[in-house]
């Protein structure tokens, strides 16, 4: 493991749009339009159920984590979903991802969330390298089902 790096995790602002766009490109979403992204970011920042967190190393934005918190009847309480998590390639493996997840966990505890969940792809490095189990997550036997209006 490389040396850990000192990270500050904070709420995002609209002025972070360019950095967030770059992070989403790193996550594999290179086709996103800046204008469309700006509208969605603006909506998320006004929405109490959504969290948009950034990790800074000195003055550089190097990580993004987004969450949704909602009530679930089947839990009779709140569930948090981690929607997006990405760290810039040149600082991966130095504790930034863990720091972002720790912030999500702290927020979950603060809000009295009963469960935090996320979906990942089994072909991604993050899955193969066991990042989530190392951070206390347990794999569920769920399947992701998708439907698109165009089909
Ligand atoms: C997954 C990710 C967010 C983790 O952030 P990070 O800052 O690299 O992780 P940390 O340094 O806090 O944690 C270290 C662990 O992350 C994993 N890791 C380290 N370097 C990595 C790399 N280059 N790529 C993927 N995972 C890595 C390993 O499990 C590592 O543990 P190990 O050193 O015992 O092998 C980051 O690697 C990333 O952005 N990957 C690409 C996007 C992605 O897959 N996002 C998750 C989608 S569900």
Short mmCIF file of N, CA and C and ligand atoms in Angstrom, two decimals:
data_model
loop_
_atom_site.label_atom_id
_atom_site.label_comp_id
_atom_site.label_asym_id
_atom_site.label_seq_id
_atom_site.Cartn_x
_atom_site.Cartn_y
_atom_site.Cartn_z
N UNK A 1 0.86 -1.21 0.00
CA UNK A 1 0.00 0.00 0.00
C UNK A 1 0.89 1.26 0.00
N UNK A 2 0.53 2.28 -0.80
CA UNK A 2 1.30 3.52 -0.82
C UNK A 2 1.03 4.30 0.46
N UNK A 3 1.79 5.38 0.64
CA UNK A 3 1.59 6.22 1.82
C UNK A 3 0.21 6.83 1.82
N UNK A 4 -0.40 6.88 2.99
CA UNK A 4 -1.71 7.53 3.11
C UNK A 4 -1.52 9.04 2.92
N UNK A 5 -2.60 9.69 2.51
CA UNK A 5 -2.52 11.11 2.17
C UNK A 5 -3.54 11.86 3.04
N UNK A 6 -3.22 13.09 3.40
CA UNK A 6 -4.14 13.86 4.24
C UNK A 6 -5.24 14.49 3.36
N UNK A 7 -6.50 14.16 3.69
CA UNK A 7 -7.65 14.53 2.86
C UNK A 7 -8.66 15.31 3.68
N UNK A 8 -9.28 16.29 3.06
CA UNK A 8 -10.38 17.01 3.71
C UNK A 8 -11.65 16.68 2.93
N UNK A 9 -12.69 16.17 3.61
CA UNK A 9 -13.95 15.86 2.95
C UNK A 9 -14.95 16.98 3.27
N UNK A 10 -15.62 17.49 2.22
CA UNK A 10 -16.53 18.63 2.39
C UNK A 10 -17.73 18.50 1.46
N UNK A 11 -18.75 19.31 1.72
CA UNK A 11 -19.90 19.38 0.81
C UNK A 11 -19.46 20.04 -0.50
N UNK A 12 -20.03 19.57 -1.61
CA UNK A 12 -19.75 20.19 -2.91
C UNK A 12 -20.56 21.48 -3.06
N UNK A 13 -20.12 22.32 -3.99
CA UNK A 13 -20.84 23.54 -4.37
C UNK A 13 -20.94 23.56 -5.90
N UNK A 14 -21.80 24.44 -6.41
CA UNK A 14 -21.96 24.54 -7.87
C UNK A 14 -20.63 24.89 -8.56
N UNK A 15 -19.80 25.64 -7.83
CA UNK A 15 -18.50 26.05 -8.40
C UNK A 15 -17.54 24.86 -8.59
N UNK A 16 -17.90 23.69 -8.07
CA UNK A 16 -17.07 22.49 -8.23
C UNK A 16 -17.42 21.72 -9.50
N UNK A 17 -18.28 22.30 -10.34
CA UNK A 17 -18.77 21.58 -11.52
C UNK A 17 -17.65 20.97 -12.37
N UNK A 18 -16.63 21.75 -12.68
CA UNK A 18 -15.57 21.25 -13.58
C UNK A 18 -14.87 20.04 -12.95
N UNK A 19 -14.59 20.13 -11.65
CA UNK A 19 -13.90 19.02 -10.98
C UNK A 19 -14.80 17.78 -10.94
N UNK A 20 -16.10 17.99 -10.69
CA UNK A 20 -17.03 16.86 -10.64
C UNK A 20 -17.14 16.21 -12.03
N UNK A 21 -17.17 17.04 -13.06
CA UNK A 21 -17.21 16.52 -14.43
C UNK A 21 -15.99 15.64 -14.68
N UNK A 22 -14.82 16.11 -14.29
CA UNK A 22 -13.58 15.34 -14.48
C UNK A 22 -13.63 14.02 -13.73
N UNK A 23 -14.17 14.03 -12.52
CA UNK A 23 -14.25 12.80 -11.73
C UNK A 23 -15.22 11.80 -12.37
N UNK A 24 -16.32 12.29 -12.93
CA UNK A 24 -17.28 11.39 -13.58
C UNK A 24 -16.70 10.80 -14.87
N UNK A 25 -15.85 11.59 -15.55
CA UNK A 25 -15.15 11.05 -16.73
C UNK A 25 -14.24 9.90 -16.26
N UNK A 26 -13.53 10.10 -15.13
CA UNK A 26 -12.68 9.04 -14.58
C UNK A 26 -13.49 7.80 -14.23
N UNK A 27 -14.74 7.99 -13.84
CA UNK A 27 -15.59 6.86 -13.45
C UNK A 27 -16.12 6.11 -14.67
N UNK A 28 -15.92 6.71 -15.87
CA UNK A 28 -16.32 6.02 -17.09
C UNK A 28 -17.46 6.70 -17.84
N UNK A 29 -17.83 7.90 -17.40
CA UNK A 29 -18.95 8.61 -18.04
C UNK A 29 -18.42 9.82 -18.82
N UNK A 30 -17.67 9.52 -19.87
CA UNK A 30 -16.98 10.56 -20.63
C UNK A 30 -17.93 11.37 -21.50
N UNK A 31 -19.12 10.85 -21.76
CA UNK A 31 -20.02 11.48 -22.73
C UNK A 31 -20.90 12.57 -22.09
N UNK A 32 -20.79 12.79 -20.79
CA UNK A 32 -21.74 13.69 -20.12
C UNK A 32 -21.58 15.14 -20.59
N UNK A 33 -22.71 15.80 -20.85
CA UNK A 33 -22.64 17.22 -21.23
C UNK A 33 -22.53 18.07 -19.96
N UNK A 34 -21.65 19.05 -20.00
CA UNK A 34 -21.44 19.94 -18.84
C UNK A 34 -22.74 20.64 -18.46
N UNK A 35 -23.51 21.09 -19.46
CA UNK A 35 -24.73 21.85 -19.18
C UNK A 35 -25.76 20.98 -18.46
N UNK A 36 -25.93 19.76 -18.97
CA UNK A 36 -26.90 18.85 -18.33
C UNK A 36 -26.43 18.53 -16.92
N UNK A 37 -25.14 18.32 -16.77
CA UNK A 37 -24.58 18.00 -15.45
C UNK A 37 -24.80 19.17 -14.48
N UNK A 38 -24.63 20.39 -14.97
CA UNK A 38 -24.82 21.57 -14.12
C UNK A 38 -26.25 21.61 -13.58
N UNK A 39 -27.23 21.29 -14.42
CA UNK A 39 -28.63 21.30 -13.98
C UNK A 39 -28.87 20.25 -12.90
N UNK A 40 -28.31 19.06 -13.13
CA UNK A 40 -28.52 17.97 -12.15
C UNK A 40 -27.81 18.30 -10.84
N UNK A 41 -26.59 18.81 -10.93
CA UNK A 41 -25.85 19.17 -9.71
C UNK A 41 -26.62 20.22 -8.92
N UNK A 42 -27.13 21.21 -9.61
CA UNK A 42 -27.91 22.26 -8.95
C UNK A 42 -29.10 21.65 -8.21
N UNK A 43 -29.80 20.73 -8.87
CA UNK A 43 -30.96 20.09 -8.24
C UNK A 43 -30.54 19.27 -7.02
N UNK A 44 -29.45 18.54 -7.14
CA UNK A 44 -28.99 17.70 -6.02
C UNK A 44 -28.61 18.56 -4.81
N UNK A 45 -27.95 19.69 -5.09
CA UNK A 45 -27.49 20.54 -3.98
C UNK A 45 -28.66 21.17 -3.21
N UNK A 46 -29.83 21.24 -3.88
CA UNK A 46 -31.02 21.80 -3.22
C UNK A 46 -31.86 20.73 -2.54
N UNK A 47 -31.49 19.46 -2.72
CA UNK A 47 -32.31 18.34 -2.28
C UNK A 47 -31.74 17.76 -0.97
N UNK A 48 -32.53 17.86 0.10
CA UNK A 48 -32.06 17.40 1.42
C UNK A 48 -31.79 15.90 1.47
N UNK A 49 -32.37 15.14 0.54
CA UNK A 49 -32.18 13.69 0.58
C UNK A 49 -30.89 13.26 -0.12
N UNK A 50 -30.23 14.20 -0.79
CA UNK A 50 -29.02 13.87 -1.56
C UNK A 50 -27.78 14.47 -0.91
N UNK A 51 -26.70 13.71 -0.94
CA UNK A 51 -25.42 14.21 -0.43
C UNK A 51 -24.40 14.21 -1.56
N UNK A 52 -23.67 15.29 -1.70
CA UNK A 52 -22.59 15.37 -2.70
C UNK A 52 -21.34 15.80 -1.94
N UNK A 53 -20.42 14.87 -1.78
CA UNK A 53 -19.22 15.09 -0.96
C UNK A 53 -17.98 15.08 -1.85
N UNK A 54 -17.06 15.97 -1.55
CA UNK A 54 -15.80 16.00 -2.29
C UNK A 54 -14.63 15.83 -1.32
N UNK A 55 -13.57 15.19 -1.81
CA UNK A 55 -12.33 15.08 -1.03
C UNK A 55 -11.30 15.99 -1.68
N UNK A 56 -10.71 16.84 -0.86
CA UNK A 56 -9.64 17.73 -1.32
C UNK A 56 -8.30 17.26 -0.76
N UNK A 57 -7.29 17.33 -1.58
CA UNK A 57 -5.92 17.19 -1.08
C UNK A 57 -5.26 18.52 -1.40
N UNK A 58 -4.92 19.24 -0.35
CA UNK A 58 -4.51 20.64 -0.48
C UNK A 58 -5.59 21.37 -1.28
N UNK A 59 -5.26 21.95 -2.44
CA UNK A 59 -6.30 22.71 -3.16
C UNK A 59 -6.91 21.92 -4.32
N UNK A 60 -6.54 20.64 -4.45
CA UNK A 60 -7.05 19.83 -5.58
C UNK A 60 -8.21 18.94 -5.15
N UNK A 61 -9.29 18.96 -5.95
CA UNK A 61 -10.42 18.05 -5.69
C UNK A 61 -10.03 16.69 -6.26
N UNK A 62 -9.97 15.67 -5.39
CA UNK A 62 -9.48 14.36 -5.87
C UNK A 62 -10.51 13.23 -5.71
N UNK A 63 -11.65 13.50 -5.08
CA UNK A 63 -12.61 12.41 -4.89
C UNK A 63 -14.03 12.92 -4.79
N UNK A 64 -14.96 12.05 -5.18
CA UNK A 64 -16.39 12.36 -5.16
C UNK A 64 -17.17 11.19 -4.60
N UNK A 65 -18.11 11.48 -3.72
CA UNK A 65 -19.06 10.45 -3.24
C UNK A 65 -20.43 11.09 -3.16
N UNK A 66 -21.42 10.43 -3.75
CA UNK A 66 -22.79 10.94 -3.68
C UNK A 66 -23.69 9.91 -3.01
N UNK A 67 -24.70 10.42 -2.31
CA UNK A 67 -25.61 9.53 -1.57
C UNK A 67 -27.06 9.97 -1.76
N UNK A 68 -27.95 9.02 -1.52
CA UNK A 68 -29.37 9.31 -1.37
C UNK A 68 -29.82 8.67 -0.06
N UNK A 69 -30.64 9.40 0.71
CA UNK A 69 -31.23 8.83 1.93
C UNK A 69 -32.74 8.88 1.79
N UNK A 70 -33.39 7.72 1.93
CA UNK A 70 -34.84 7.72 1.80
C UNK A 70 -35.46 6.70 2.74
N UNK A 71 -36.74 6.94 3.04
CA UNK A 71 -37.49 6.03 3.91
C UNK A 71 -37.89 4.80 3.12
N UNK A 72 -37.77 3.65 3.75
CA UNK A 72 -38.21 2.40 3.12
C UNK A 72 -39.21 1.72 4.03
N UNK A 73 -40.38 1.41 3.48
CA UNK A 73 -41.39 0.71 4.27
C UNK A 73 -40.82 -0.60 4.81
N UNK A 74 -40.10 -1.34 3.95
CA UNK A 74 -39.64 -2.68 4.36
C UNK A 74 -38.61 -2.64 5.47
N UNK A 75 -38.03 -1.47 5.69
CA UNK A 75 -37.10 -1.32 6.82
C UNK A 75 -37.76 -0.57 7.98
N UNK A 76 -38.93 0.00 7.71
CA UNK A 76 -39.58 0.89 8.69
C UNK A 76 -38.55 1.92 9.15
N UNK A 77 -37.81 2.47 8.20
CA UNK A 77 -36.80 3.46 8.55
C UNK A 77 -36.03 3.90 7.33
N UNK A 78 -34.89 4.53 7.59
CA UNK A 78 -34.12 5.14 6.51
C UNK A 78 -33.05 4.22 5.95
N UNK A 79 -32.86 4.32 4.64
CA UNK A 79 -31.78 3.60 3.96
C UNK A 79 -30.94 4.62 3.20
N UNK A 80 -29.62 4.45 3.25
CA UNK A 80 -28.73 5.30 2.44
C UNK A 80 -28.19 4.47 1.29
N UNK A 81 -28.18 5.06 0.09
CA UNK A 81 -27.53 4.44 -1.06
C UNK A 81 -26.32 5.29 -1.45
N UNK A 82 -25.17 4.64 -1.59
CA UNK A 82 -24.02 5.32 -2.17
C UNK A 82 -24.19 5.22 -3.69
N UNK A 83 -24.35 6.36 -4.33
CA UNK A 83 -24.66 6.38 -5.76
C UNK A 83 -23.41 6.39 -6.63
N UNK A 84 -22.45 7.22 -6.26
CA UNK A 84 -21.21 7.34 -7.04
C UNK A 84 -20.04 7.49 -6.09
N UNK A 85 -18.95 6.83 -6.41
CA UNK A 85 -17.70 6.98 -5.63
C UNK A 85 -16.54 6.86 -6.61
N UNK A 86 -15.72 7.88 -6.63
CA UNK A 86 -14.55 7.84 -7.52
C UNK A 86 -13.45 8.73 -6.97
N UNK A 87 -12.21 8.26 -7.16
CA UNK A 87 -11.02 9.00 -6.72
C UNK A 87 -10.11 9.15 -7.94
N UNK A 88 -9.49 10.30 -8.09
CA UNK A 88 -8.59 10.53 -9.24
C UNK A 88 -7.47 9.50 -9.22
N UNK A 89 -7.14 9.05 -10.43
CA UNK A 89 -6.25 7.90 -10.56
C UNK A 89 -4.90 8.10 -9.84
N UNK A 90 -4.35 9.31 -9.92
CA UNK A 90 -2.99 9.52 -9.38
C UNK A 90 -2.92 9.48 -7.86
N UNK A 91 -4.09 9.48 -7.17
CA UNK A 91 -4.02 9.37 -5.70
C UNK A 91 -4.72 8.11 -5.19
N UNK A 92 -5.07 7.19 -6.08
CA UNK A 92 -5.75 5.97 -5.62
C UNK A 92 -4.82 5.13 -4.74
N UNK A 93 -5.45 4.42 -3.80
CA UNK A 93 -4.69 3.55 -2.92
C UNK A 93 -4.02 4.29 -1.77
N UNK A 94 -4.42 5.55 -1.53
CA UNK A 94 -3.78 6.34 -0.46
C UNK A 94 -4.78 6.80 0.59
N UNK A 95 -5.96 6.16 0.64
CA UNK A 95 -6.89 6.42 1.74
C UNK A 95 -7.99 7.41 1.45
N UNK A 96 -8.03 7.97 0.23
CA UNK A 96 -9.06 8.97 -0.07
C UNK A 96 -10.45 8.32 -0.16
N UNK A 97 -10.52 7.18 -0.83
CA UNK A 97 -11.81 6.47 -0.94
C UNK A 97 -12.34 6.08 0.42
N UNK A 98 -11.46 5.58 1.28
CA UNK A 98 -11.88 5.22 2.64
C UNK A 98 -12.39 6.45 3.39
N UNK A 99 -11.69 7.57 3.24
CA UNK A 99 -12.12 8.80 3.94
C UNK A 99 -13.52 9.22 3.48
N UNK A 100 -13.79 9.09 2.18
CA UNK A 100 -15.13 9.45 1.67
C UNK A 100 -16.19 8.49 2.22
N UNK A 101 -15.88 7.19 2.22
CA UNK A 101 -16.85 6.22 2.77
C UNK A 101 -17.06 6.45 4.26
N UNK A 102 -15.98 6.80 4.97
CA UNK A 102 -16.11 7.08 6.41
C UNK A 102 -17.06 8.26 6.63
N UNK A 103 -17.01 9.26 5.74
CA UNK A 103 -17.92 10.39 5.88
C UNK A 103 -19.37 9.96 5.65
N UNK A 104 -19.58 9.09 4.65
CA UNK A 104 -20.94 8.58 4.40
C UNK A 104 -21.44 7.80 5.61
N UNK A 105 -20.56 6.99 6.20
CA UNK A 105 -20.96 6.21 7.38
C UNK A 105 -21.29 7.13 8.55
N UNK A 106 -20.49 8.17 8.74
CA UNK A 106 -20.74 9.12 9.84
C UNK A 106 -22.08 9.81 9.62
N UNK A 107 -22.36 10.18 8.39
CA UNK A 107 -23.62 10.83 8.05
C UNK A 107 -24.79 9.86 8.29
N UNK A 108 -24.59 8.60 7.91
CA UNK A 108 -25.63 7.58 8.14
C UNK A 108 -25.93 7.45 9.63
N UNK A 109 -24.89 7.42 10.43
CA UNK A 109 -25.10 7.31 11.89
C UNK A 109 -25.82 8.55 12.40
N UNK A 110 -25.41 9.72 11.94
CA UNK A 110 -26.01 10.98 12.40
C UNK A 110 -27.50 11.02 12.09
N UNK A 111 -27.88 10.48 10.93
CA UNK A 111 -29.29 10.53 10.50
C UNK A 111 -30.11 9.35 11.02
N UNK A 112 -29.45 8.39 11.67
CA UNK A 112 -30.18 7.21 12.15
C UNK A 112 -30.55 6.25 11.03
N UNK A 113 -29.74 6.23 9.98
CA UNK A 113 -29.98 5.32 8.85
C UNK A 113 -29.79 3.87 9.33
N UNK A 114 -30.68 2.97 8.84
CA UNK A 114 -30.62 1.58 9.27
C UNK A 114 -29.68 0.73 8.41
N UNK A 115 -29.49 1.17 7.15
CA UNK A 115 -28.67 0.35 6.24
C UNK A 115 -28.06 1.25 5.16
N UNK A 116 -26.80 0.99 4.83
CA UNK A 116 -26.15 1.68 3.70
C UNK A 116 -25.88 0.63 2.63
N UNK A 117 -26.30 0.92 1.40
CA UNK A 117 -26.03 -0.05 0.34
C UNK A 117 -25.52 0.62 -0.93
N UNK A 118 -24.94 -0.18 -1.78
CA UNK A 118 -24.43 0.32 -3.06
C UNK A 118 -24.38 -0.83 -4.05
N UNK A 119 -24.35 -0.45 -5.32
CA UNK A 119 -24.21 -1.43 -6.39
C UNK A 119 -22.87 -1.21 -7.06
N UNK A 120 -22.14 -2.28 -7.30
CA UNK A 120 -20.88 -2.14 -8.02
C UNK A 120 -20.81 -3.21 -9.10
N UNK A 121 -19.80 -3.09 -9.95
CA UNK A 121 -19.66 -4.02 -11.07
C UNK A 121 -18.55 -5.02 -10.73
N UNK A 122 -18.87 -6.31 -10.89
CA UNK A 122 -17.89 -7.34 -10.49
C UNK A 122 -16.63 -7.32 -11.34
N UNK A 123 -16.68 -6.63 -12.50
CA UNK A 123 -15.47 -6.59 -13.34
C UNK A 123 -14.55 -5.44 -12.95
N UNK A 124 -15.03 -4.53 -12.10
CA UNK A 124 -14.20 -3.38 -11.72
C UNK A 124 -13.10 -3.80 -10.74
N UNK A 125 -11.96 -3.12 -10.83
CA UNK A 125 -10.85 -3.31 -9.89
C UNK A 125 -11.31 -3.22 -8.44
N UNK A 126 -12.21 -2.26 -8.21
CA UNK A 126 -12.69 -2.01 -6.85
C UNK A 126 -13.31 -3.27 -6.25
N UNK A 127 -13.97 -4.06 -7.09
CA UNK A 127 -14.61 -5.30 -6.62
C UNK A 127 -13.55 -6.39 -6.47
N UNK A 128 -12.73 -6.52 -7.51
CA UNK A 128 -11.71 -7.58 -7.51
C UNK A 128 -10.77 -7.40 -6.31
N UNK A 129 -10.44 -6.14 -5.98
CA UNK A 129 -9.49 -5.88 -4.88
C UNK A 129 -10.16 -5.82 -3.52
N UNK A 130 -11.45 -6.09 -3.48
CA UNK A 130 -12.14 -6.22 -2.18
C UNK A 130 -12.23 -4.94 -1.38
N UNK A 131 -12.34 -3.81 -2.08
CA UNK A 131 -12.37 -2.52 -1.38
C UNK A 131 -13.55 -2.43 -0.40
N UNK A 132 -14.75 -2.85 -0.82
CA UNK A 132 -15.91 -2.68 0.06
C UNK A 132 -15.86 -3.62 1.27
N UNK A 133 -15.58 -4.93 1.09
CA UNK A 133 -15.43 -5.77 2.29
C UNK A 133 -14.38 -5.23 3.26
N UNK A 134 -13.29 -4.66 2.72
CA UNK A 134 -12.26 -4.08 3.60
C UNK A 134 -12.82 -2.90 4.39
N UNK A 135 -13.91 -2.33 3.89
CA UNK A 135 -14.55 -1.19 4.57
C UNK A 135 -15.84 -1.61 5.26
N UNK A 136 -15.99 -2.90 5.53
CA UNK A 136 -17.10 -3.37 6.37
C UNK A 136 -18.37 -3.74 5.62
N UNK A 137 -18.37 -3.66 4.29
CA UNK A 137 -19.58 -4.01 3.52
C UNK A 137 -19.62 -5.52 3.27
N UNK A 138 -20.85 -6.05 3.25
CA UNK A 138 -21.06 -7.48 3.01
C UNK A 138 -21.86 -7.61 1.72
N UNK A 139 -21.43 -8.49 0.84
CA UNK A 139 -22.11 -8.65 -0.46
C UNK A 139 -23.46 -9.34 -0.29
N UNK A 140 -24.50 -8.75 -0.92
CA UNK A 140 -25.86 -9.33 -0.86
C UNK A 140 -26.07 -10.19 -2.12
N UNK A 141 -27.00 -11.17 -2.04
CA UNK A 141 -27.22 -12.02 -3.21
C UNK A 141 -28.21 -11.40 -4.21
N UNK A 142 -28.18 -10.08 -4.34
CA UNK A 142 -29.16 -9.38 -5.18
C UNK A 142 -28.75 -9.41 -6.66
N UNK A 143 -29.71 -9.22 -7.54
CA UNK A 143 -29.43 -9.02 -8.97
C UNK A 143 -29.95 -7.63 -9.33
N UNK A 144 -29.22 -6.93 -10.18
CA UNK A 144 -29.67 -5.61 -10.64
C UNK A 144 -30.47 -5.82 -11.91
N UNK A 145 -31.72 -5.35 -11.97
CA UNK A 145 -32.59 -5.48 -13.14
C UNK A 145 -32.80 -4.09 -13.71
N UNK A 146 -32.67 -3.93 -15.03
CA UNK A 146 -32.82 -2.60 -15.65
C UNK A 146 -33.84 -2.65 -16.77
N UNK A 147 -34.52 -1.53 -16.96
CA UNK A 147 -35.43 -1.35 -18.09
C UNK A 147 -35.22 0.06 -18.60
N UNK A 148 -35.10 0.24 -19.91
CA UNK A 148 -34.97 1.58 -20.49
C UNK A 148 -36.18 1.89 -21.34
N UNK A 149 -36.71 3.09 -21.29
CA UNK A 149 -37.90 3.45 -22.10
C UNK A 149 -37.70 3.25 -23.58
N UNK A 150 -36.45 3.33 -24.09
CA UNK A 150 -36.21 3.21 -25.55
C UNK A 150 -36.40 1.78 -26.04
N UNK A 151 -36.40 0.79 -25.15
CA UNK A 151 -36.44 -0.61 -25.63
C UNK A 151 -37.88 -1.04 -25.91
C1 LIG B 1 -12.56 2.48 -5.65
C2 LIG B 1 -11.91 3.80 -5.27
C3 LIG B 1 -12.96 4.87 -5.06
C4 LIG B 1 -11.16 3.57 -3.94
O1 LIG B 1 -10.56 4.78 -3.56
P1 LIG B 1 -9.02 4.77 -3.12
O2 LIG B 1 -8.72 6.12 -2.62
O3 LIG B 1 -8.21 4.23 -4.25
O4 LIG B 1 -9.05 3.65 -1.96
P2 LIG B 1 -8.30 3.69 -0.57
O5 LIG B 1 -6.89 4.12 -0.80
O6 LIG B 1 -9.09 4.39 0.46
O7 LIG B 1 -8.37 2.16 -0.16
C5 LIG B 1 -7.35 1.25 -0.52
C6 LIG B 1 -7.95 0.05 -1.16
O8 LIG B 1 -8.57 0.47 -2.37
C7 LIG B 1 -8.28 -0.47 -3.38
N1 LIG B 1 -7.38 0.17 -4.31
C8 LIG B 1 -6.18 0.68 -4.15
N2 LIG B 1 -5.68 1.17 -5.27
C9 LIG B 1 -6.62 0.96 -6.18
C10 LIG B 1 -6.71 1.25 -7.54
N3 LIG B 1 -5.70 1.86 -8.19
N4 LIG B 1 -7.85 0.90 -8.16
C11 LIG B 1 -8.85 0.28 -7.51
N5 LIG B 1 -8.80 -0.01 -6.20
C12 LIG B 1 -7.70 0.33 -5.55
C13 LIG B 1 -7.69 -1.63 -2.72
O9 LIG B 1 -8.70 -2.49 -2.24
C14 LIG B 1 -6.95 -0.98 -1.58
O10 LIG B 1 -6.69 -1.86 -0.57
P3 LIG B 1 -5.27 -2.61 -0.58
O11 LIG B 1 -4.24 -1.51 -0.59
O12 LIG B 1 -5.30 -3.38 0.69
O13 LIG B 1 -5.24 -3.43 -1.82
C15 LIG B 1 -10.89 4.25 -6.36
O14 LIG B 1 -9.91 3.28 -6.49
C16 LIG B 1 -11.55 4.53 -7.69
O15 LIG B 1 -11.98 5.66 -7.95
N6 LIG B 1 -11.65 3.53 -8.57
C17 LIG B 1 -12.24 3.71 -9.91
C18 LIG B 1 -13.72 4.03 -9.86
C19 LIG B 1 -14.52 2.97 -9.12
O16 LIG B 1 -14.37 1.78 -9.34
N7 LIG B 1 -15.42 3.46 -8.24
C20 LIG B 1 -16.31 2.60 -7.49
C21 LIG B 1 -17.53 2.30 -8.29
S1 LIG B 1 -18.66 1.26 -7.36
#
